Short mmCIF file of C-alpha atoms in Angstrom, two decimals:
data_model
loop_
_atom_site.label_atom_id
_atom_site.label_comp_id
_atom_site.label_asym_id
_atom_site.label_seq_id
_atom_site.Cartn_x
_atom_site.Cartn_y
_atom_site.Cartn_z
CA MET A 1 53.48 38.32 -23.10
CA ALA A 2 56.76 39.90 -24.17
CA GLY A 3 59.13 37.39 -25.68
CA SER A 4 62.80 36.98 -26.43
CA ASP A 5 64.63 34.80 -28.96
CA GLN A 6 68.06 35.88 -27.68
CA THR A 7 70.34 33.22 -26.24
CA VAL A 8 73.35 33.46 -23.96
CA ASN A 9 75.71 30.46 -23.91
CA GLY A 10 72.94 28.40 -25.50
CA THR A 11 70.38 29.44 -22.89
CA SER A 12 67.31 31.48 -23.80
CA ALA A 13 67.26 34.95 -22.29
CA PRO A 14 64.35 35.58 -19.90
CA ASP A 15 61.18 37.31 -21.00
CA THR A 16 60.86 40.89 -19.76
CA VAL A 17 57.52 42.51 -19.03
CA LYS A 18 56.79 46.19 -18.41
CA ILE A 19 54.27 46.75 -15.63
CA LEU A 20 52.79 50.03 -14.39
CA ILE A 21 52.12 50.68 -10.71
CA ALA A 22 49.36 53.28 -10.69
CA GLY A 23 46.81 54.88 -8.43
CA GLY A 24 45.96 58.14 -6.79
CA PHE A 25 48.09 60.55 -4.81
CA GLY A 26 49.62 58.98 -1.71
CA VAL A 27 48.29 55.42 -2.12
CA GLY A 28 51.70 53.73 -1.72
CA LYS A 29 53.08 53.32 -5.24
CA THR A 30 56.64 54.35 -4.38
CA THR A 31 56.56 52.12 -1.29
CA LEU A 32 55.42 49.10 -3.32
CA VAL A 33 58.13 49.51 -5.95
CA GLY A 34 60.75 49.87 -3.22
CA SER A 35 59.44 46.81 -1.37
CA VAL A 36 59.79 44.38 -4.26
CA SER A 37 62.63 45.80 -6.35
CA GLU A 38 65.80 43.73 -6.38
CA ILE A 39 67.78 46.79 -7.41
CA VAL A 40 67.95 50.15 -5.69
CA PRO A 41 64.81 51.76 -7.15
CA LEU A 42 65.02 54.91 -9.20
CA ARG A 43 62.86 57.54 -7.54
CA THR A 44 61.91 61.06 -8.57
CA GLU A 45 60.51 62.24 -5.27
CA GLU A 46 60.51 65.89 -4.34
CA PRO A 47 59.38 67.59 -1.13
CA LEU A 48 55.81 68.88 -1.12
CA THR A 49 55.86 72.64 -1.44
CA ALA A 50 53.50 75.57 -1.38
CA ALA A 51 52.97 75.05 -5.13
CA GLY A 52 50.70 72.12 -4.31
CA LEU A 53 48.54 73.93 -1.78
CA GLY A 54 44.93 73.83 -2.87
CA ILE A 55 45.83 71.35 -5.64
CA ASP A 56 47.12 68.19 -3.94
CA ASP A 57 44.50 66.58 -1.72
CA LEU A 58 46.20 65.71 1.57
CA ASP A 59 43.00 64.71 3.33
CA GLY A 60 43.85 61.55 5.26
CA ILE A 61 47.56 61.70 4.38
CA GLU A 62 48.55 64.87 6.19
CA GLN A 63 51.92 63.39 7.19
CA LYS A 64 53.05 62.98 3.56
CA LYS A 65 56.16 65.11 2.99
CA ALA A 66 57.33 64.12 -0.51
CA THR A 67 55.77 63.08 -3.81
CA THR A 68 56.74 61.44 -7.11
CA VAL A 69 57.05 64.02 -9.89
CA ALA A 70 58.00 61.74 -12.80
CA LEU A 71 58.23 58.00 -12.13
CA ASP A 72 59.55 55.25 -9.90
CA PHE A 73 61.48 52.39 -11.49
CA GLY A 74 62.33 48.96 -10.13
CA ARG A 75 62.96 45.40 -11.24
CA ILE A 76 61.94 42.00 -9.87
CA THR A 77 62.88 38.56 -11.16
CA LEU A 78 59.91 36.26 -10.67
CA SER A 79 61.70 33.25 -12.16
CA ARG A 80 64.62 32.34 -14.43
CA GLU A 81 62.25 32.88 -17.35
CA LEU A 82 60.53 36.11 -16.30
CA ILE A 83 61.70 39.57 -15.22
CA LEU A 84 59.31 42.43 -14.46
CA TYR A 85 60.22 46.08 -14.96
CA LEU A 86 58.07 48.23 -12.70
CA PHE A 87 57.18 51.82 -13.51
CA GLY A 88 55.38 53.77 -10.80
CA THR A 89 53.24 56.63 -12.09
CA PRO A 90 52.91 60.07 -10.48
CA GLY A 91 49.66 60.42 -8.58
CA GLN A 92 48.86 64.12 -8.69
CA GLN A 93 46.47 65.25 -11.38
CA ARG A 94 48.87 67.88 -12.70
CA PHE A 95 51.31 65.10 -13.69
CA TRP A 96 48.77 62.78 -15.36
CA PHE A 97 49.90 63.92 -18.81
CA MET A 98 52.92 61.62 -18.30
CA TRP A 99 50.80 58.48 -17.99
CA ASN A 100 50.37 58.04 -21.75
CA ASP A 101 54.14 57.95 -22.28
CA LEU A 102 54.69 55.60 -19.35
CA ALA A 103 52.00 53.25 -20.69
CA ILE A 104 53.79 52.71 -24.01
CA GLY A 105 54.89 49.07 -24.13
CA ALA A 106 53.18 48.16 -20.86
CA LEU A 107 51.43 44.78 -20.80
CA GLY A 108 49.54 45.34 -17.59
CA ALA A 109 49.15 47.36 -14.41
CA VAL A 110 48.57 47.24 -10.69
CA VAL A 111 46.12 49.88 -9.48
CA LEU A 112 46.68 50.58 -5.80
CA ILE A 113 43.68 51.59 -3.72
CA ASP A 114 43.62 53.32 -0.35
CA VAL A 115 40.24 52.42 1.16
CA ARG A 116 40.36 55.61 3.22
CA ARG A 117 40.18 57.58 -0.03
CA PRO A 118 39.09 55.20 -2.83
CA GLU A 119 38.02 58.06 -5.09
CA SER A 120 41.70 58.94 -5.54
CA SER A 121 42.17 55.85 -7.73
CA PHE A 122 39.06 56.11 -9.92
CA ALA A 123 41.03 57.92 -12.63
CA ALA A 124 43.63 55.13 -12.79
CA ILE A 125 40.94 52.46 -13.19
CA ASP A 126 39.31 54.49 -15.95
CA PHE A 127 42.69 55.02 -17.68
CA PHE A 128 43.38 51.30 -18.03
CA GLU A 129 39.81 50.32 -18.84
CA ARG A 130 39.67 52.84 -21.70
CA ARG A 131 42.94 51.56 -23.14
CA ASP A 132 42.07 47.89 -22.66
CA ILE A 133 45.19 47.30 -20.57
CA PRO A 134 44.70 44.37 -18.15
CA PHE A 135 45.08 45.32 -14.49
CA VAL A 136 44.59 44.03 -10.99
CA VAL A 137 43.58 46.05 -7.95
CA GLY A 138 45.80 45.98 -4.88
CA VAL A 139 44.08 47.26 -1.74
CA ASN A 140 46.86 48.76 0.36
CA GLY A 141 46.09 48.33 4.05
CA PHE A 142 47.58 51.32 5.79
CA HIS A 143 48.77 50.46 9.32
CA GLY A 144 48.10 46.83 8.37
CA GLU A 145 44.34 47.34 8.52
CA HIS A 146 41.83 45.93 6.02
CA PRO A 147 38.33 47.01 7.06
CA TYR A 148 36.66 45.72 3.87
CA GLU A 149 36.62 42.40 2.06
CA PRO A 150 37.66 42.19 -1.63
CA ASP A 151 34.08 41.58 -2.79
CA GLU A 152 32.90 44.72 -0.98
CA ILE A 153 35.64 46.75 -2.65
CA ARG A 154 34.84 45.24 -6.05
CA GLU A 155 31.21 46.26 -5.68
CA ALA A 156 32.10 49.77 -4.51
CA LEU A 157 34.41 50.27 -7.50
CA ALA A 158 31.97 48.61 -9.95
CA LEU A 159 34.69 46.24 -11.15
CA PRO A 160 33.88 43.20 -13.32
CA GLU A 161 34.40 39.71 -11.93
CA HIS A 162 37.45 39.07 -14.12
CA THR A 163 39.42 41.90 -12.48
CA PRO A 164 41.28 40.49 -9.45
CA VAL A 165 41.05 42.45 -6.20
CA LEU A 166 43.70 41.57 -3.62
CA LEU A 167 44.39 42.82 -0.11
CA CYS A 168 48.02 43.82 0.34
CA ASP A 169 50.52 45.83 2.32
CA ALA A 170 52.77 47.99 0.15
CA ARG A 171 55.52 47.72 2.79
CA ASP A 172 55.66 43.92 2.63
CA ARG A 173 57.65 42.25 -0.17
CA GLU A 174 55.77 38.95 -0.17
CA SER A 175 52.40 40.69 -0.13
CA CYS A 176 53.34 42.87 -3.11
CA ARG A 177 54.87 39.90 -4.94
CA ASP A 178 51.55 38.06 -4.65
CA VAL A 179 49.80 41.01 -6.32
CA LEU A 180 52.31 40.97 -9.20
CA ILE A 181 51.90 37.22 -9.64
CA ALA A 182 48.12 37.69 -9.82
CA LEU A 183 48.68 40.22 -12.59
CA ILE A 184 50.94 37.83 -14.51
CA ASP A 185 48.27 35.12 -14.17
CA ARG A 186 45.74 37.55 -15.64
CA LEU A 187 48.06 38.45 -18.51
CA ILE A 188 48.56 34.78 -19.31
CA ALA A 189 44.80 34.19 -19.27
CA THR A 190 44.24 37.24 -21.49
CA ALA A 191 46.87 36.04 -23.98
CA ALA A 192 45.37 32.56 -24.02
CA SER A 193 41.97 34.01 -24.87
CA GLY A 194 43.45 35.98 -27.75
CA GLY A 195 43.03 39.43 -26.19
CA GLY A 196 45.39 42.09 -24.92
CA SER A 197 48.63 43.51 -26.29
CA ALA A 198 51.28 46.01 -25.31
CA HIS A 199 49.99 49.58 -25.31
CA THR A 200 51.53 51.58 -28.12
CA ALA A 201 49.97 55.02 -27.95
#
């Protein structure tokens, strides 16, 4: 976990933790960051244009009109001792080159899954597994629907038992907060076992 020895008026400053919100194109990353952020989130959304025709897969998300081209940024205070900085990654493959830079200093990640198109998040899972960055999977129920149980999703994604899989709604603050708390619990467990560190390259 990130630490701080700074004090203000004799009180220790809170720990700050960088978290990535990742996943495929159109899975709800921008919505999640906006749902939980206590500040007006920074967004780099641009309208979808003809440049993405034949490149961006809109199957199942035909109503999507805009997309993140750099990052989303938000902040949430979980307690007096802990503040999370959230960085949402771009989902389209042509912007994946930015993920390495965004991952620098990150202690963990939330990988959002859309069960209508789970293959769109395979690359994100692989990214964090290869870099040994702890993550949890948030299954975003579009229209509030969750047709599959977490264990079914875990099996379909070939995830190990120690990777939490949680049903959520990216539009709902409490639901998203629960996913972030599950990630913090995993980071604490990883630190206690002597594994895991901030990604540096």
